[in-house]
PDB file of C-alpha atoms in Angstrom:
ATOM      1  CA  MET A1225      70.895  77.903 116.343  1.00  0.00           C
ATOM      2  CA  ASN A1226      73.088  80.561 117.941  1.00  0.00           C
ATOM      3  CA  PRO A1227      71.506  83.549 119.640  1.00  0.00           C
ATOM      4  CA  GLN A1228      71.673  87.043 118.152  1.00  0.00           C
ATOM      5  CA  PRO A1229      75.048  88.688 118.731  1.00  0.00           C
ATOM      6  CA  LEU A1230      74.909  91.013 121.681  1.00  0.00           C
ATOM      7  CA  PRO A1231      75.936  94.636 121.182  1.00  0.00           C
ATOM      8  CA  GLU A1232      78.986  93.980 123.377  1.00  0.00           C
ATOM      9  CA  ASP A1233      79.953  91.075 121.059  1.00  0.00           C
ATOM     10  CA  VAL A1234      79.968  93.484 118.124  1.00  0.00           C
ATOM     11  CA  THR A1235      81.876  96.080 120.165  1.00  0.00           C
ATOM     12  CA  LYS A1236      84.535  93.522 121.160  1.00  0.00           C
ATOM     13  CA  LEU A1237      84.830  92.286 117.566  1.00  0.00           C
ATOM     14  CA  THR A1238      85.205  95.879 116.340  1.00  0.00           C
ATOM     15  CA  GLN A1239      87.934  96.560 118.927  1.00  0.00           C
ATOM     16  CA  ARG A1240      89.712  93.294 118.137  1.00  0.00           C
ATOM     17  CA  THR A1241      89.663  94.149 114.425  1.00  0.00           C
ATOM     18  CA  ALA A1242      91.260  97.532 115.121  1.00  0.00           C
ATOM     19  CA  GLU A1243      93.940  95.911 117.328  1.00  0.00           C
ATOM     20  CA  ALA A1244      94.648  93.270 114.679  1.00  0.00           C
ATOM     21  CA  ASN A1245      94.993  95.794 111.861  1.00  0.00           C
ATOM     22  CA  THR A1246      97.196  98.001 114.041  1.00  0.00           C
ATOM     23  CA  ALA A1247      99.536  95.028 114.433  1.00  0.00           C
ATOM     24  CA  LEU A1248      99.393  94.254 110.705  1.00  0.00           C
ATOM     25  CA  VAL A1249     100.410  97.745 109.518  1.00  0.00           C
ATOM     26  CA  ARG A1250     103.390  97.550 111.884  1.00  0.00           C
ATOM     27  CA  GLY A1251     104.444  94.326 110.178  1.00  0.00           C
ATOM     28  CA  ASP A1252     103.411  92.187 113.166  1.00  0.00           C
ATOM     29  CA  VAL A1253     101.613  89.478 111.216  1.00  0.00           C
ATOM     30  CA  ASP A1254     101.689  87.006 114.112  1.00  0.00           C
ATOM     31  CA  GLY A1255      99.958  89.607 116.302  1.00  0.00           C
ATOM     32  CA  TYR A1256      97.347  90.087 113.576  1.00  0.00           C
ATOM     33  CA  LEU A1257      96.752  86.339 113.262  1.00  0.00           C
ATOM     34  CA  THR A1258      96.418  85.989 117.030  1.00  0.00           C
ATOM     35  CA  LEU A1259      93.419  88.331 116.882  1.00  0.00           C
ATOM     36  CA  ILE A1260      91.789  87.489 113.535  1.00  0.00           C
ATOM     37  CA  GLU A1261      90.834  84.029 112.362  1.00  0.00           C
ATOM     38  CA  HIS A1262      90.089  83.646 108.655  1.00  0.00           C
ATOM     39  CA  ALA A1263      87.301  81.409 107.409  1.00  0.00           C
ATOM     40  CA  THR A1264      88.345  78.557 105.124  1.00  0.00           C
ATOM     41  CA  ASP A1265      86.337  80.191 102.323  1.00  0.00           C
ATOM     42  CA  TYR A1266      87.755  83.686 103.003  1.00  0.00           C
ATOM     43  CA  THR A1267      87.692  86.150 100.096  1.00  0.00           C
ATOM     44  CA  LEU A1268      89.708  89.335  99.694  1.00  0.00           C
ATOM     45  CA  MET A1269      89.032  92.204  97.333  1.00  0.00           C
ATOM     46  CA  ALA A1270      92.309  94.071  97.802  1.00  0.00           C
ATOM     47  CA  PRO A1271      92.573  97.873  97.541  1.00  0.00           C
ATOM     48  CA  PHE A1272      94.724  97.527  94.431  1.00  0.00           C
ATOM     49  CA  GLY A1273      91.899  95.935  92.451  1.00  0.00           C
ATOM     50  CA  GLY A1274      92.163  92.935  90.223  1.00  0.00           C
ATOM     51  CA  ALA A1275      90.705  89.509  90.764  1.00  0.00           C
ATOM     52  CA  SER A1276      89.380  88.533  94.173  1.00  0.00           C
ATOM     53  CA  LEU A1277      91.667  86.300  96.190  1.00  0.00           C
ATOM     54  CA  ARG A1278      90.257  83.149  97.746  1.00  0.00           C
ATOM     55  CA  GLY A1279      91.510  81.586 100.932  1.00  0.00           C
ATOM     56  CA  PHE A1280      94.077  82.849 103.394  1.00  0.00           C
ATOM     57  CA  ASN A1281      97.511  81.253 103.407  1.00  0.00           C
ATOM     58  CA  PRO A1282      99.176  81.845 106.789  1.00  0.00           C
ATOM     59  CA  SER A1283     102.474  80.575 105.373  1.00  0.00           C
ATOM     60  CA  ASN A1284     102.753  83.973 103.617  1.00  0.00           C
ATOM     61  CA  ARG A1285     103.493  85.611 106.993  1.00  0.00           C
ATOM     62  CA  ALA A1286     107.058  86.591 106.126  1.00  0.00           C
ATOM     63  CA  ALA A1287     106.004  88.271 102.883  1.00  0.00           C
ATOM     64  CA  MET A1288     103.166  90.096 104.659  1.00  0.00           C
ATOM     65  CA  ALA A1289     105.558  91.291 107.375  1.00  0.00           C
ATOM     66  CA  ARG A1290     107.874  92.732 104.719  1.00  0.00           C
ATOM     67  CA  PHE A1291     104.958  94.378 102.890  1.00  0.00           C
ATOM     68  CA  PHE A1292     103.797  96.467 105.892  1.00  0.00           C
ATOM     69  CA  LYS A1293     106.169  98.512 108.070  1.00  0.00           C
ATOM     70  CA  SER A1294     106.146 101.251 110.662  1.00  0.00           C
ATOM     71  CA  GLY A1295     102.413 101.844 110.487  1.00  0.00           C
ATOM     72  CA  THR A1296      99.914 103.681 112.585  1.00  0.00           C
ATOM     73  CA  PHE A1297      96.234 102.761 112.403  1.00  0.00           C
ATOM     74  CA  ASN A1298      92.966 104.464 113.278  1.00  0.00           C
ATOM     75  CA  GLN A1299      89.596 102.862 112.580  1.00  0.00           C
ATOM     76  CA  GLU A1300      86.485 104.969 112.062  1.00  0.00           C
ATOM     77  CA  VAL A1301      83.327 102.871 112.254  1.00  0.00           C
ATOM     78  CA  VAL A1302      80.794 104.039 109.677  1.00  0.00           C
ATOM     79  CA  ALA A1303      78.231 101.310 110.388  1.00  0.00           C
ATOM     80  CA  SER A1304      77.883  97.813 111.780  1.00  0.00           C
ATOM     81  CA  TYR A1305      75.207  95.250 111.071  1.00  0.00           C
ATOM     82  CA  ALA A1306      74.548  92.102 113.057  1.00  0.00           C
ATOM     83  CA  ALA A1307      72.444  89.012 112.490  1.00  0.00           C
ATOM     84  CA  ALA A1308      72.444  85.646 114.249  1.00  0.00           C
ATOM     85  CA  ASP A1309      75.765  84.410 112.878  1.00  0.00           C
ATOM     86  CA  LEU A1310      76.950  87.358 110.812  1.00  0.00           C
ATOM     87  CA  VAL A1311      78.489  90.756 111.548  1.00  0.00           C
ATOM     88  CA  VAL A1312      79.352  93.339 108.900  1.00  0.00           C
ATOM     89  CA  LEU A1313      81.727  96.177 109.803  1.00  0.00           C
ATOM     90  CA  VAL A1314      81.866  99.203 107.504  1.00  0.00           C
ATOM     91  CA  THR A1315      84.869 101.339 108.347  1.00  0.00           C
ATOM     92  CA  ILE A1316      87.348 103.921 107.204  1.00  0.00           C
ATOM     93  CA  GLU A1317      90.867 102.777 108.006  1.00  0.00           C
ATOM     94  CA  ARG A1318      93.272 105.684 108.388  1.00  0.00           C
ATOM     95  CA  VAL A1319      96.765 104.292 108.035  1.00  0.00           C
ATOM     96  CA  ARG A1320     100.161 105.890 107.750  1.00  0.00           C
ATOM     97  CA  ALA A1321     102.746 103.277 106.848  1.00  0.00           C
ATOM     98  CA  GLU A1322     105.424 102.040 104.541  1.00  0.00           C
ATOM     99  CA  VAL A1323     103.576  99.673 102.213  1.00  0.00           C
ATOM    100  CA  GLY A1324     105.109  97.479  99.545  1.00  0.00           C
ATOM    101  CA  GLY A1325     108.501  99.167  99.774  1.00  0.00           C
ATOM    102  CA  LEU A1326     107.098 102.665  99.197  1.00  0.00           C
ATOM    103  CA  PRO A1327     108.023 105.484 101.583  1.00  0.00           C
ATOM    104  CA  ALA A1328     105.637 106.150 104.463  1.00  0.00           C
ATOM    105  CA  GLN A1329     102.438 107.849 103.352  1.00  0.00           C
ATOM    106  CA  ASP A1330      98.761 108.036 104.210  1.00  0.00           C
ATOM    107  CA  TRP A1331      96.716 104.998 103.157  1.00  0.00           C
ATOM    108  CA  SER A1332      93.096 105.806 103.919  1.00  0.00           C
ATOM    109  CA  LEU A1333      90.843 102.923 102.896  1.00  0.00           C
ATOM    110  CA  ARG A1334      87.099 102.328 102.790  1.00  0.00           C
ATOM    111  CA  VAL A1335      86.646  98.814 104.150  1.00  0.00           C
ATOM    112  CA  THR A1336      83.818  96.321 104.497  1.00  0.00           C
ATOM    113  CA  GLN A1337      84.497  93.192 106.548  1.00  0.00           C
ATOM    114  CA  VAL A1338      82.109  90.287 106.971  1.00  0.00           C
ATOM    115  CA  PHE A1339      82.503  88.040 110.000  1.00  0.00           C
ATOM    116  CA  ARG A1340      80.716  84.726 110.374  1.00  0.00           C
ATOM    117  CA  ARG A1341      80.319  82.894 113.660  1.00  0.00           C
ATOM    118  CA  GLU A1342      81.583  79.318 113.599  1.00  0.00           C
ATOM    119  CA  ALA A1343      80.749  77.670 116.913  1.00  0.00           C
ATOM    120  CA  ALA A1344      81.785  80.326 119.459  1.00  0.00           C
ATOM    121  CA  ARG A1345      84.393  82.026 117.249  1.00  0.00           C
ATOM    122  CA  TRP A1346      84.054  84.912 114.826  1.00  0.00           C
ATOM    123  CA  GLN A1347      85.907  84.271 111.555  1.00  0.00           C
ATOM    124  CA  LEU A1348      86.677  86.846 108.885  1.00  0.00           C
ATOM    125  CA  ALA A1349      84.863  85.575 105.784  1.00  0.00           C
ATOM    126  CA  HIS A1350      85.298  88.567 103.463  1.00  0.00           C
ATOM    127  CA  ARG A1351      87.231  91.842 103.257  1.00  0.00           C
ATOM    128  CA  HIS A1352      86.804  94.487 100.611  1.00  0.00           C
ATOM    129  CA  ALA A1353      88.975  97.618 100.658  1.00  0.00           C
ATOM    130  CA  ASP A1354      89.483 100.514  98.295  1.00  0.00           C
ATOM    131  CA  PRO A1355      91.644 103.641  98.464  1.00  0.00           C
ATOM    132  CA  LEU A1356      88.753 106.028  97.741  1.00  0.00           C
ATOM    133  CA  ALA A1357      88.211 107.395 101.261  1.00  0.00           C
ATOM    134  CA  ASN A1358      89.276 110.860 100.107  1.00  0.00           C
ATOM    135  CA  GLY A1359      87.135 110.785  96.966  1.00  0.00           C
ATOM    136  CA  ILE A1360      88.046 111.068  93.299  1.00  0.00           C
ATOM    137  CA  SER A1361      86.551 112.864  90.331  1.00  0.00           C
ATOM    138  CA  LEU A1362      84.077 111.293  87.927  1.00  0.00           C
ATOM    139  CA  GLU A1363      86.731 111.482  85.224  1.00  0.00           C
ATOM    140  CA  THR A1364      89.262 109.609  87.356  1.00  0.00           C
ATOM    141  CA  ALA A1365      86.657 106.988  88.250  1.00  0.00           C
ATOM    142  CA  ALA A1366      85.822 106.573  84.557  1.00  0.00           C
ATOM    143  CA  ALA A1367      89.514 106.171  83.675  1.00  0.00           C
ATOM    144  CA  LEU A1368      89.934 103.507  86.378  1.00  0.00           C
ATOM    145  CA  ALA A1369      86.802 101.692  85.185  1.00  0.00           C
ATOM    146  CA  ARG A1370      88.264 101.631  81.657  1.00  0.00           C
ATOM    147  CA  GLY A1371      91.582 100.314  82.983  1.00  0.00           C
ATOM    148  CA  ASP A1372      93.436 103.579  82.288  1.00  0.00           C
ATOM    149  CA  HIS A1373      95.363 103.889  85.531  1.00  0.00           C
ATOM    150  CA  ARG A1374      98.495 105.718  84.488  1.00  0.00           C
TER     151      ARG A1374
END
């Protein structure tokens, strides 16, 4: 059994996550992948909704690099939780970037990331993000829940 993560382990993981996502929003996917290792059973609940994605395919690097451009990144840690082999980071990601071919704009996301320790390495097992950091009205939330997103 592995010992409890030390506070400095969580701090280093939090810093590494911010560095990785900074690289990603600039389109530097290789820099991102140097800092973040995905678990084989990784799941993603993307900020655009829809079905959860399973697995991480590093061969999609070129497409990911085209999707994100010219970004700046700031990570606000809301909370972190640590157990023996698990760390959960709850953050607000403040991004300004060109995303998906759209002009540069603010992309503030509420994000929960779950890291699992495999041997001595922390692997990203789950990421959930939504674009609701700035809040929406009850009516807008109800329309989204119904699938009315026009």
